[in-house]
Amino acid sequence: MALTEVSNPLTDTVLDRDDRPSIRAIEGHVVASEARAPQLAGTRAGWPMRLAYLAGDVLAIAAAIAVCSLTANLARGFAWSAVPLVEVKLFALLTLGLVAVAATGRTYAPIPPRPVRQFRGWVLGSLAVCGSLMAVAWLLGGASPVACLALAVATVLAIVLASFNRAVCRMRFGRSFWWGTRIIVVGGDALATEVLANLQREPQWGLRPVGYVRESAPYDGAAAPEGCLGAINRLHDVAAELNVDRALVTAASFDSDELAELLACARGQIQHWIILPSLERFPSMWLEECEAARLPALAVSNRLASEPSRRIKRTFDVFVTLCCGLLALPLLAAIALVVRITSAGPVFYGQERIGYRGRRFKAWKFRTMVENADEVLAKCLAENPALAQEWYDNQKLKRDPRVTWIGRWMRVVSLDELPQIWNVLIGDMSLVGPRPIVTNEIEKYADRYDYYVQVLPGITGLWQVSGRNNTTYAERVDLDAYYVLNWSVWLDLYILASTVKVVVLGEGAY
């Protein structure tokens, strides 16, 4: 289920089954005019991408071991002496074990899992390997406490460095022509082209579509649509010509009998099939395949419906907020002083927002605007229709005349939201969750508002790490719904780690 980890807004257009010819009905047909030659990206089995991940992991593990080995020697008082043989053996086994964990977690597969699921397996598997090695070393009495400590620290450091390397690989090489695994999309014109466009927009995840074959008969004399490679009966020939052995089938385009025919249609050239089901509003990140009544099935869990899960999230929020809040006190005091000195008005700004189950609360920020901000905004929107439309669409302005110069800088690095740690402590907000909205935004959420009020709004969230202000409002709403449907502690940890990168780089901030 390689694609069940991805939110699937791809099934809004479903062709009427009675209007679609069966696969048998289009046997022998060819496209009326030649399809445009596809621009190939990726490779048949994705080996360059897989080797890049492997090389990055080995380098990360080696760097972690080198740092910890040197530190252990410093602790013993002989920095440049040879590492004891026992430690060499432990570190060698650790390297093999961590690479095995990554391999069994499909990190080096032709289509790797999405980062959150990959991160969970990587952390749990790595800690299990480390714990096993430490237990064996202790039972055999062959390692000192310093060596065991170095092993534990090396494991944690390897987890962090390898995760960072993988993200860098996706950012640096994700759009390179050699990155990823080739795949053919199979489905109706409207649905297949939408899937094709979504895959082409995010090549870093490893799926590189070469085009699509359609399930409908060709139009006489019509030019082939963009990306169309022909009719389904040509799937074998197209796959052989383009050196592809994987296909992604949009399940909404076919019934079960047609799918069975399709699996036989490629005559062995297509060896791996991905079925994209019509499950737009289902949790997708933690779907598990299973079998029921001798038929393929999917197991779905609502993690937020579990009271223990909610308690874990709340405990995590309070613990992290207290630790980070105490460390941030000097920074909070410095920012407050700068805000007070540079512009007239209060240091803090509170605005009513909508929280869990629709309860209103006041969200706090450092003031980033002039004192009469509402009057300035009203005058600006009245005089400039284009800005008024931008405000209506996004509830934000790229060039907001209300923002002070220090406020603009704070927004870029997201320091204006630091006072919201108080909202987290008193239970109005969470560290991670949907972006807190105001009353006039409810209508924009429409039926997705029911998802929004199921959780506490967050200081950071999927929107903040997925482009922030560079996304449309509709995409923001979809991201909030996706977070609620797919929540887990691992998703929160991934978002927090990604927030650090976004803040440092200032991505999508204004």
Short mmCIF file of C-alpha atoms in Angstrom, two decimals:
data_model
loop_
_atom_site.label_atom_id
_atom_site.label_comp_id
_atom_site.label_asym_id
_atom_site.label_seq_id
_atom_site.Cartn_x
_atom_site.Cartn_y
_atom_site.Cartn_z
CA MET A 1 0.00 0.00 0.00
CA ALA A 2 2.70 2.44 -0.98
CA LEU A 3 0.32 5.28 -1.71
CA THR A 4 -2.15 4.84 1.11
CA GLU A 5 0.23 7.00 3.19
CA VAL A 6 -0.58 10.05 1.06
CA SER A 7 -3.69 12.19 1.38
CA ASN A 8 -5.76 11.44 -1.72
CA PRO A 9 -7.89 14.34 -2.96
CA LEU A 10 -7.96 12.68 -6.35
CA THR A 11 -11.35 11.06 -6.55
CA ASP A 12 -13.77 13.97 -6.89
CA THR A 13 -14.32 13.10 -10.56
CA VAL A 14 -15.64 9.57 -11.07
CA LEU A 15 -16.80 8.57 -14.50
CA ASP A 16 -20.23 6.98 -14.85
CA ARG A 17 -19.65 3.23 -15.10
CA ASP A 18 -22.38 2.82 -17.70
CA ASP A 19 -20.70 5.33 -20.00
CA ARG A 20 -17.31 3.60 -19.91
CA PRO A 21 -16.50 0.80 -22.36
CA SER A 22 -15.02 -2.38 -20.90
CA ILE A 23 -11.42 -3.29 -21.49
CA ARG A 24 -12.49 -5.95 -23.95
CA ALA A 25 -14.45 -3.34 -25.92
CA ILE A 26 -11.35 -1.32 -26.65
CA GLU A 27 -9.05 -4.24 -27.56
CA GLY A 28 -7.42 -3.58 -30.89
CA HIS A 29 -7.85 0.19 -30.74
CA VAL A 30 -4.87 2.50 -30.91
CA VAL A 31 -4.61 6.19 -30.21
CA ALA A 32 -5.93 8.26 -33.13
CA SER A 33 -2.82 10.41 -33.16
CA GLU A 34 0.56 9.71 -31.70
CA ALA A 35 0.96 10.63 -28.04
CA ARG A 36 3.67 13.09 -27.28
CA ALA A 37 6.97 11.42 -26.42
CA PRO A 38 7.25 11.49 -22.60
CA GLN A 39 10.17 13.12 -20.85
CA LEU A 40 11.57 10.25 -18.83
CA ALA A 41 12.68 10.78 -15.27
CA GLY A 42 13.81 8.22 -12.75
CA THR A 43 14.88 4.67 -13.50
CA ARG A 44 13.20 1.29 -13.71
CA ALA A 45 14.00 0.21 -10.13
CA GLY A 46 15.13 3.54 -8.65
CA TRP A 47 18.66 2.36 -7.87
CA PRO A 48 20.35 5.79 -7.95
CA MET A 49 17.87 7.10 -5.36
CA ARG A 50 18.21 3.98 -3.22
CA LEU A 51 22.00 4.13 -3.28
CA ALA A 52 21.89 7.84 -2.38
CA TYR A 53 19.84 7.01 0.71
CA LEU A 54 22.20 4.13 1.59
CA ALA A 55 25.33 6.29 1.19
CA GLY A 56 23.78 9.05 3.30
CA ASP A 57 22.89 6.61 6.07
CA VAL A 58 26.35 5.01 6.13
CA LEU A 59 28.00 8.45 6.29
CA ALA A 60 25.67 9.52 9.10
CA ILE A 61 26.31 6.37 11.12
CA ALA A 62 30.08 6.63 10.56
CA ALA A 63 30.09 10.29 11.66
CA ALA A 64 28.07 9.47 14.79
CA ILE A 65 30.40 6.61 15.72
CA ALA A 66 33.51 8.72 15.10
CA VAL A 67 32.25 11.52 17.35
CA CYS A 68 31.22 9.17 20.14
CA SER A 69 34.40 7.11 19.92
CA LEU A 70 36.54 10.22 20.24
CA THR A 71 34.41 11.46 23.13
CA ALA A 72 34.74 8.11 24.92
CA ASN A 73 38.51 8.25 24.55
CA LEU A 74 38.56 11.80 25.89
CA ALA A 75 36.62 10.58 28.91
CA ARG A 76 39.33 7.99 29.51
CA GLY A 77 42.06 10.60 29.15
CA PHE A 78 43.77 9.35 25.97
CA ALA A 79 42.20 11.14 23.03
CA TRP A 80 44.26 9.70 20.18
CA SER A 81 44.79 6.15 21.44
CA ALA A 82 43.45 3.18 19.57
CA VAL A 83 39.81 2.30 20.23
CA PRO A 84 39.48 -0.89 22.33
CA LEU A 85 38.69 -3.98 20.26
CA VAL A 86 35.42 -4.57 22.10
CA GLU A 87 34.18 -1.12 21.11
CA VAL A 88 35.25 -1.67 17.50
CA LYS A 89 33.15 -4.83 17.41
CA LEU A 90 30.18 -3.11 19.04
CA PHE A 91 30.32 -0.18 16.63
CA ALA A 92 30.65 -2.53 13.65
CA LEU A 93 27.60 -4.49 14.78
CA LEU A 94 25.75 -1.23 15.38
CA THR A 95 26.47 -0.11 11.80
CA LEU A 96 25.23 -3.40 10.35
CA GLY A 97 22.20 -3.37 12.62
CA LEU A 98 21.16 0.19 11.74
CA VAL A 99 21.54 -0.41 8.00
CA ALA A 100 19.44 -3.58 8.41
CA VAL A 101 16.77 -1.58 10.25
CA ALA A 102 16.63 0.96 7.43
CA ALA A 103 16.48 -1.79 4.81
CA THR A 104 13.67 -3.71 6.52
CA GLY A 105 11.83 -0.40 6.92
CA ARG A 106 11.93 -0.04 3.10
CA THR A 107 14.12 3.07 3.18
CA TYR A 108 16.10 1.60 0.28
CA ALA A 109 13.03 0.27 -1.55
CA PRO A 110 12.10 1.43 -5.07
CA ILE A 111 9.23 3.38 -3.47
CA PRO A 112 10.22 4.36 0.08
CA PRO A 113 7.56 5.03 2.72
CA ARG A 114 6.62 8.60 3.54
CA PRO A 115 8.87 10.32 6.14
CA VAL A 116 6.63 10.03 9.23
CA ARG A 117 6.12 6.30 8.89
CA GLN A 118 9.78 5.87 7.95
CA PHE A 119 10.86 7.91 10.98
CA ARG A 120 8.83 5.79 13.39
CA GLY A 121 10.34 2.53 12.13
CA TRP A 122 13.82 4.04 12.06
CA VAL A 123 13.69 5.29 15.66
CA LEU A 124 12.12 2.18 17.17
CA GLY A 125 14.30 -0.22 15.19
CA SER A 126 17.53 1.67 15.96
CA LEU A 127 16.79 1.81 19.68
CA ALA A 128 16.00 -1.92 19.64
CA VAL A 129 19.35 -2.69 17.98
CA CYS A 130 21.20 -0.50 20.47
CA GLY A 131 19.41 -2.05 23.44
CA SER A 132 20.13 -5.56 22.21
CA LEU A 133 23.85 -4.83 21.75
CA MET A 134 24.11 -3.24 25.18
CA ALA A 135 22.32 -6.18 26.79
CA VAL A 136 24.59 -8.73 25.12
CA ALA A 137 27.70 -6.71 26.03
CA TRP A 138 26.56 -6.48 29.66
CA LEU A 139 25.72 -10.19 29.89
CA LEU A 140 29.09 -11.17 28.44
CA GLY A 141 30.91 -8.61 30.57
CA GLY A 142 32.96 -7.45 27.64
CA ALA A 143 32.21 -3.72 27.59
CA SER A 144 32.78 -0.89 30.05
CA PRO A 145 30.05 1.58 31.12
CA VAL A 146 31.78 4.24 29.00
CA ALA A 147 31.58 1.99 25.93
CA CYS A 148 27.89 1.30 26.51
CA LEU A 149 27.18 5.00 26.96
CA ALA A 150 29.10 5.78 23.77
CA LEU A 151 27.03 3.15 21.95
CA ALA A 152 23.76 4.72 23.15
CA VAL A 153 24.82 8.25 22.25
CA ALA A 154 26.09 7.09 18.84
CA THR A 155 22.70 5.51 18.15
CA VAL A 156 20.76 8.67 18.99
CA LEU A 157 23.17 10.79 16.97
CA ALA A 158 22.92 8.39 14.01
CA ILE A 159 19.11 8.59 14.14
CA VAL A 160 19.25 12.39 13.95
CA LEU A 161 21.99 12.62 11.30
CA ALA A 162 20.51 9.94 9.04
CA SER A 163 17.06 11.56 9.20
CA PHE A 164 18.66 14.89 8.31
CA ASN A 165 20.62 13.32 5.42
CA ARG A 166 17.47 11.78 3.97
CA ALA A 167 15.68 15.12 4.06
CA VAL A 168 18.68 16.78 2.40
CA CYS A 169 18.69 14.11 -0.32
CA ARG A 170 15.02 14.77 -1.08
CA MET A 171 15.54 18.54 -1.12
CA ARG A 172 18.75 18.46 -3.14
CA PHE A 173 18.09 15.63 -5.60
CA GLY A 174 14.29 15.24 -5.56
CA ARG A 175 13.84 16.93 -8.94
CA SER A 176 16.92 15.45 -10.60
CA PHE A 177 16.26 13.37 -13.71
CA TRP A 178 17.80 10.27 -12.13
CA TRP A 179 15.83 10.41 -8.89
CA GLY A 180 12.98 7.97 -8.23
CA THR A 181 11.28 4.98 -9.81
CA ARG A 182 9.35 5.11 -13.07
CA ILE A 183 5.66 4.33 -12.99
CA ILE A 184 2.72 4.38 -15.43
CA VAL A 185 -0.66 5.73 -14.30
CA VAL A 186 -3.72 3.79 -15.45
CA GLY A 187 -7.21 5.32 -15.43
CA GLY A 188 -9.75 7.61 -17.05
CA ASP A 189 -8.60 10.87 -18.62
CA ALA A 190 -9.80 13.27 -15.90
CA LEU A 191 -8.75 11.18 -12.92
CA ALA A 192 -5.47 9.94 -14.41
CA THR A 193 -4.33 13.42 -15.42
CA GLU A 194 -5.06 14.68 -11.88
CA VAL A 195 -3.03 11.85 -10.36
CA LEU A 196 -0.27 12.47 -12.89
CA ALA A 197 -0.13 16.17 -12.01
CA ASN A 198 0.01 15.47 -8.27
CA LEU A 199 2.86 12.98 -8.67
CA GLN A 200 4.80 15.34 -10.93
CA ARG A 201 4.40 18.11 -8.35
CA GLU A 202 6.10 16.04 -5.63
CA PRO A 203 8.85 13.96 -7.30
CA GLN A 204 10.94 13.89 -4.11
CA TRP A 205 8.85 11.02 -2.73
CA GLY A 206 10.23 8.68 -5.39
CA LEU A 207 7.34 8.11 -7.83
CA ARG A 208 8.23 9.43 -11.30
CA PRO A 209 5.30 8.97 -13.70
CA VAL A 210 6.14 8.65 -17.38
CA GLY A 211 2.53 9.27 -18.42
CA TYR A 212 -0.79 7.46 -18.34
CA VAL A 213 -2.80 4.98 -20.34
CA ARG A 214 -6.52 5.57 -20.36
CA GLU A 215 -9.39 3.19 -19.93
CA SER A 216 -11.67 4.84 -22.50
CA ALA A 217 -11.61 4.32 -26.24
CA PRO A 218 -9.74 6.96 -28.22
CA TYR A 219 -11.53 9.76 -29.98
CA ASP A 220 -11.40 9.45 -33.76
CA GLY A 221 -9.02 11.99 -35.22
CA ALA A 222 -8.43 13.71 -31.89
CA ALA A 223 -5.00 14.62 -30.64
CA ALA A 224 -3.76 12.67 -27.64
CA PRO A 225 -4.15 14.58 -24.36
CA GLU A 226 -1.04 15.80 -22.57
CA GLY A 227 0.70 12.83 -20.92
CA CYS A 228 -1.47 10.20 -22.59
CA LEU A 229 0.53 7.20 -23.83
CA GLY A 230 -2.34 5.31 -25.44
CA ALA A 231 -5.17 2.94 -24.56
CA ILE A 232 -5.00 0.24 -21.90
CA ASN A 233 -4.49 -2.52 -24.45
CA ARG A 234 -1.10 -0.90 -25.24
CA LEU A 235 0.09 -1.03 -21.61
CA HIS A 236 2.48 -3.93 -22.30
CA ASP A 237 4.06 -2.24 -25.33
CA VAL A 238 4.35 1.15 -23.60
CA ALA A 239 5.90 -0.39 -20.48
CA ALA A 240 8.43 -2.34 -22.56
CA GLU A 241 9.37 0.70 -24.66
CA LEU A 242 9.87 2.96 -21.62
CA ASN A 243 11.49 0.29 -19.42
CA VAL A 244 8.82 0.45 -16.71
CA ASP A 245 7.63 -2.44 -14.54
CA ARG A 246 5.30 -0.57 -12.16
CA ALA A 247 1.79 0.81 -12.64
CA LEU A 248 -0.54 2.87 -10.46
CA VAL A 249 -4.21 2.15 -11.03
CA THR A 250 -6.94 4.63 -10.08
CA ALA A 251 -9.46 2.18 -8.66
CA ALA A 252 -12.43 4.53 -9.13
CA SER A 253 -12.05 4.09 -12.90
CA PHE A 254 -12.74 0.33 -12.86
CA ASP A 255 -14.96 -2.28 -11.28
CA SER A 256 -13.50 -5.48 -9.79
CA ASP A 257 -13.85 -7.51 -13.01
CA GLU A 258 -12.11 -4.79 -15.04
CA LEU A 259 -9.30 -4.61 -12.48
CA ALA A 260 -8.82 -8.37 -12.77
CA GLU A 261 -8.65 -8.03 -16.56
CA LEU A 262 -6.19 -5.19 -16.21
CA LEU A 263 -3.81 -7.23 -14.07
CA ALA A 264 -3.64 -9.79 -16.87
CA CYS A 265 -3.46 -7.19 -19.63
CA ALA A 266 0.26 -6.39 -19.32
CA ARG A 267 1.29 -10.03 -19.80
CA GLY A 268 4.01 -9.91 -17.15
CA GLN A 269 5.71 -6.67 -18.19
CA ILE A 270 4.14 -4.85 -15.23
CA GLN A 271 5.36 -6.76 -12.19
CA HIS A 272 4.29 -4.35 -9.44
CA TRP A 273 0.86 -2.77 -9.09
CA ILE A 274 -0.26 0.05 -6.80
CA ILE A 275 -4.03 0.37 -6.38
CA LEU A 276 -5.14 3.92 -5.54
CA PRO A 277 -8.53 3.52 -3.84
CA SER A 278 -11.31 6.08 -3.57
CA LEU A 279 -10.68 6.96 0.09
CA GLU A 280 -10.40 10.74 0.08
CA ARG A 281 -11.53 11.34 3.68
CA PHE A 282 -10.06 8.26 5.29
CA PRO A 283 -6.96 8.20 7.50
CA SER A 284 -4.19 7.26 5.10
CA MET A 285 -0.88 7.49 6.97
CA TRP A 286 -1.44 4.47 9.23
CA LEU A 287 -3.59 2.26 7.03
CA GLU A 288 -2.74 -1.43 7.36
CA GLU A 289 -3.53 -4.00 4.71
CA CYS A 290 -5.27 -7.16 5.91
CA GLU A 291 -7.62 -9.88 4.67
CA ALA A 292 -11.29 -10.34 5.54
CA ALA A 293 -13.60 -13.05 4.13
CA ARG A 294 -10.70 -14.03 1.82
CA LEU A 295 -10.77 -10.56 0.27
CA PRO A 296 -8.20 -7.74 0.52
CA ALA A 297 -9.15 -5.18 3.16
CA LEU A 298 -7.79 -2.13 4.98
CA ALA A 299 -7.64 -1.64 8.75
CA VAL A 300 -8.31 1.96 9.87
CA SER A 301 -7.85 3.41 13.37
CA ASN A 302 -8.96 6.77 14.76
CA ARG A 303 -6.09 7.52 17.14
CA LEU A 304 -7.56 10.77 18.43
CA ALA A 305 -10.65 8.90 19.60
CA SER A 306 -8.47 7.11 22.16
CA GLU A 307 -8.42 8.82 25.57
CA PRO A 308 -4.91 7.47 26.40
CA SER A 309 -3.65 8.99 23.15
CA ARG A 310 -5.07 12.37 24.13
CA ARG A 311 -3.42 12.13 27.54
CA ILE A 312 -0.09 11.28 25.91
CA LYS A 313 -0.39 14.31 23.63
CA ARG A 314 -1.25 16.61 26.55
CA THR A 315 1.59 15.26 28.72
CA PHE A 316 4.03 15.72 25.85
CA ASP A 317 2.83 19.30 25.33
CA VAL A 318 3.27 20.28 28.97
CA PHE A 319 6.67 18.61 29.38
CA VAL A 320 8.21 20.10 26.22
CA THR A 321 6.65 23.53 26.83
CA LEU A 322 8.00 23.73 30.39
CA CYS A 323 11.50 22.68 29.32
CA CYS A 324 11.67 24.96 26.28
CA GLY A 325 9.83 27.82 28.00
CA LEU A 326 12.36 28.04 30.81
CA LEU A 327 15.22 28.08 28.30
CA ALA A 328 13.45 30.75 26.23
CA LEU A 329 12.81 33.18 29.12
CA PRO A 330 15.84 35.40 28.33
CA LEU A 331 14.80 35.54 24.65
CA LEU A 332 11.20 36.39 25.60
CA ALA A 333 12.41 39.23 27.83
CA ALA A 334 14.70 40.59 25.09
CA ILE A 335 11.95 40.58 22.46
CA ALA A 336 9.50 42.22 24.84
CA LEU A 337 12.01 45.02 25.49
CA VAL A 338 12.63 45.57 21.75
CA VAL A 339 8.87 45.70 20.99
CA ARG A 340 8.32 48.22 23.78
CA ILE A 341 11.19 50.47 22.65
CA THR A 342 10.57 50.45 18.88
CA SER A 343 6.84 51.28 18.70
CA ALA A 344 4.00 52.65 20.75
CA GLY A 345 1.48 50.25 22.23
CA PRO A 346 1.38 47.12 24.40
CA VAL A 347 4.02 44.39 24.16
CA PHE A 348 1.50 41.58 23.74
CA TYR A 349 -1.49 41.25 21.45
CA GLY A 350 -4.40 38.91 22.17
CA GLN A 351 -7.04 37.93 19.64
CA GLU A 352 -10.08 35.72 20.09
CA ARG A 353 -9.69 32.40 18.30
CA ILE A 354 -11.73 29.21 18.04
CA GLY A 355 -10.43 26.18 19.91
CA TYR A 356 -11.35 22.64 20.87
CA ARG A 357 -15.08 21.91 20.43
CA GLY A 358 -15.67 25.49 19.28
CA ARG A 359 -14.66 27.11 22.57
CA ARG A 360 -13.40 30.68 22.22
CA PHE A 361 -10.07 31.67 23.76
CA LYS A 362 -7.56 34.50 23.48
CA ALA A 363 -4.37 33.56 21.57
CA TRP A 364 -1.36 35.64 22.57
CA LYS A 365 1.44 36.97 20.39
CA PHE A 366 4.09 39.63 20.55
CA ARG A 367 2.60 42.73 18.95
CA THR A 368 3.90 43.04 15.38
CA MET A 369 1.55 45.77 14.15
CA VAL A 370 0.96 49.45 14.70
CA GLU A 371 -1.37 50.42 17.52
CA ASN A 372 -4.36 51.37 15.30
CA ALA A 373 -4.03 48.28 13.10
CA ASP A 374 -7.75 47.74 12.49
CA GLU A 375 -8.27 51.28 11.20
CA VAL A 376 -5.20 51.05 8.96
CA LEU A 377 -6.43 47.73 7.49
CA ALA A 378 -9.95 49.01 6.87
CA LYS A 379 -8.64 52.09 5.07
CA CYS A 380 -6.15 50.07 3.02
CA LEU A 381 -8.78 47.51 1.88
CA ALA A 382 -11.28 50.24 1.02
CA GLU A 383 -8.74 52.01 -1.19
CA ASN A 384 -7.26 48.91 -2.87
CA PRO A 385 -9.67 46.24 -4.27
CA ALA A 386 -6.78 43.89 -5.13
CA LEU A 387 -5.61 43.85 -1.53
CA ALA A 388 -9.20 43.41 -0.36
CA GLN A 389 -9.49 40.29 -2.55
CA GLU A 390 -6.15 38.97 -1.26
CA TRP A 391 -7.38 39.46 2.31
CA TYR A 392 -10.67 37.70 1.56
CA ASP A 393 -8.90 34.73 -0.05
CA ASN A 394 -6.11 34.20 2.49
CA GLN A 395 -6.87 36.31 5.57
CA LYS A 396 -3.29 37.60 5.12
CA LEU A 397 -1.46 40.24 3.08
CA LYS A 398 2.01 39.75 1.66
CA ARG A 399 2.76 43.44 2.09
CA ASP A 400 0.73 44.26 5.18
CA PRO A 401 0.86 48.02 5.89
CA ARG A 402 0.06 47.41 9.57
CA VAL A 403 3.27 45.48 10.34
CA THR A 404 6.16 47.29 12.01
CA TRP A 405 9.75 46.74 10.88
CA ILE A 406 10.60 44.64 13.95
CA GLY A 407 7.30 42.84 13.59
CA ARG A 408 8.13 41.85 10.03
CA TRP A 409 11.41 40.32 11.20
CA MET A 410 9.70 38.45 14.05
CA ARG A 411 7.17 37.00 11.63
CA VAL A 412 9.87 35.74 9.27
CA VAL A 413 11.53 33.77 12.10
CA SER A 414 8.17 33.02 13.82
CA LEU A 415 9.25 34.59 17.12
CA ASP A 416 6.00 36.56 17.38
CA GLU A 417 4.17 33.37 18.40
CA LEU A 418 6.41 32.49 21.34
CA PRO A 419 3.90 33.85 23.93
CA GLN A 420 1.54 31.08 22.84
CA ILE A 421 3.49 28.71 25.08
CA TRP A 422 1.27 30.22 27.78
CA ASN A 423 -1.80 29.11 25.80
CA VAL A 424 -0.31 25.61 25.68
CA LEU A 425 0.32 25.49 29.43
CA ILE A 426 -3.24 26.52 30.33
CA GLY A 427 -4.73 24.04 27.84
CA ASP A 428 -6.09 26.38 25.16
CA MET A 429 -3.60 25.22 22.53
CA SER A 430 -1.21 22.41 21.72
CA LEU A 431 2.35 22.52 20.42
CA VAL A 432 1.14 20.90 17.17
CA GLY A 433 -2.29 21.23 15.63
CA PRO A 434 -4.36 23.16 13.10
CA ARG A 435 -3.70 26.89 12.77
CA PRO A 436 -6.09 28.72 15.16
CA ILE A 437 -8.83 30.45 13.19
CA VAL A 438 -11.19 33.36 13.84
CA THR A 439 -14.98 33.31 13.56
CA ASN A 440 -15.23 34.63 9.99
CA GLU A 441 -13.04 31.76 8.75
CA ILE A 442 -15.56 29.07 9.76
CA GLU A 443 -17.46 29.38 6.47
CA LYS A 444 -14.22 28.77 4.53
CA TYR A 445 -13.76 25.46 6.35
CA ALA A 446 -17.31 24.36 5.45
CA ASP A 447 -17.73 20.65 6.29
CA ARG A 448 -14.04 20.40 7.28
CA TYR A 449 -14.81 22.57 10.34
CA ASP A 450 -15.96 19.41 12.14
CA TYR A 451 -12.39 18.09 11.85
CA TYR A 452 -10.91 21.36 13.11
CA VAL A 453 -12.84 21.41 16.41
CA GLN A 454 -11.83 17.83 17.28
CA VAL A 455 -8.38 18.94 18.45
CA LEU A 456 -6.63 21.84 20.12
CA PRO A 457 -5.18 24.36 17.64
CA GLY A 458 -1.38 24.40 17.56
CA ILE A 459 1.55 26.79 17.62
CA THR A 460 2.87 24.86 14.63
CA GLY A 461 1.29 22.34 12.30
CA LEU A 462 1.22 20.77 8.87
CA TRP A 463 0.40 24.11 7.23
CA GLN A 464 3.49 25.75 8.74
CA VAL A 465 5.83 23.01 7.45
CA SER A 466 4.12 22.61 4.07
CA GLY A 467 4.70 26.02 2.54
CA ARG A 468 2.94 28.28 5.06
CA ASN A 469 1.79 31.44 3.30
CA ASN A 470 2.79 30.04 -0.10
CA THR A 471 -0.18 27.65 0.05
CA THR A 472 -3.77 28.49 -0.86
CA TYR A 473 -6.46 28.70 1.79
CA ALA A 474 -8.12 25.54 0.43
CA GLU A 475 -4.83 23.67 0.78
CA ARG A 476 -4.51 24.96 4.34
CA VAL A 477 -7.95 23.53 5.18
CA ASP A 478 -7.03 20.19 3.59
CA LEU A 479 -3.83 20.04 5.63
CA ASP A 480 -5.74 20.65 8.86
CA ALA A 481 -8.18 17.84 8.03
CA TYR A 482 -5.30 15.54 7.07
CA TYR A 483 -3.61 16.18 10.43
CA VAL A 484 -6.74 15.30 12.41
CA LEU A 485 -7.39 12.13 10.43
CA ASN A 486 -3.79 10.92 10.65
CA TRP A 487 -2.68 12.15 14.07
CA SER A 488 -0.06 10.24 16.03
CA VAL A 489 2.77 11.13 18.38
CA TRP A 490 5.15 10.38 15.51
CA LEU A 491 3.40 12.90 13.26
CA ASP A 492 3.75 15.53 15.99
CA LEU A 493 7.46 14.75 16.39
CA TYR A 494 7.99 14.97 12.63
CA ILE A 495 6.19 18.33 12.43
CA LEU A 496 8.22 19.75 15.34
CA ALA A 497 11.47 18.65 13.70
CA SER A 498 10.36 20.10 10.35
CA THR A 499 9.40 23.38 12.06
CA VAL A 500 13.03 23.93 13.05
CA LYS A 501 14.06 23.72 9.39
CA VAL A 502 11.24 26.01 8.26
CA VAL A 503 12.05 28.65 10.89
CA VAL A 504 15.78 28.58 10.15
CA LEU A 505 15.21 28.93 6.40
CA GLY A 506 12.26 31.35 6.75
CA GLU A 507 10.21 29.27 4.28
CA GLY A 508 6.87 30.80 3.30
CA ALA A 509 7.01 33.52 5.96
CA TYR A 510 5.85 37.12 5.57
#
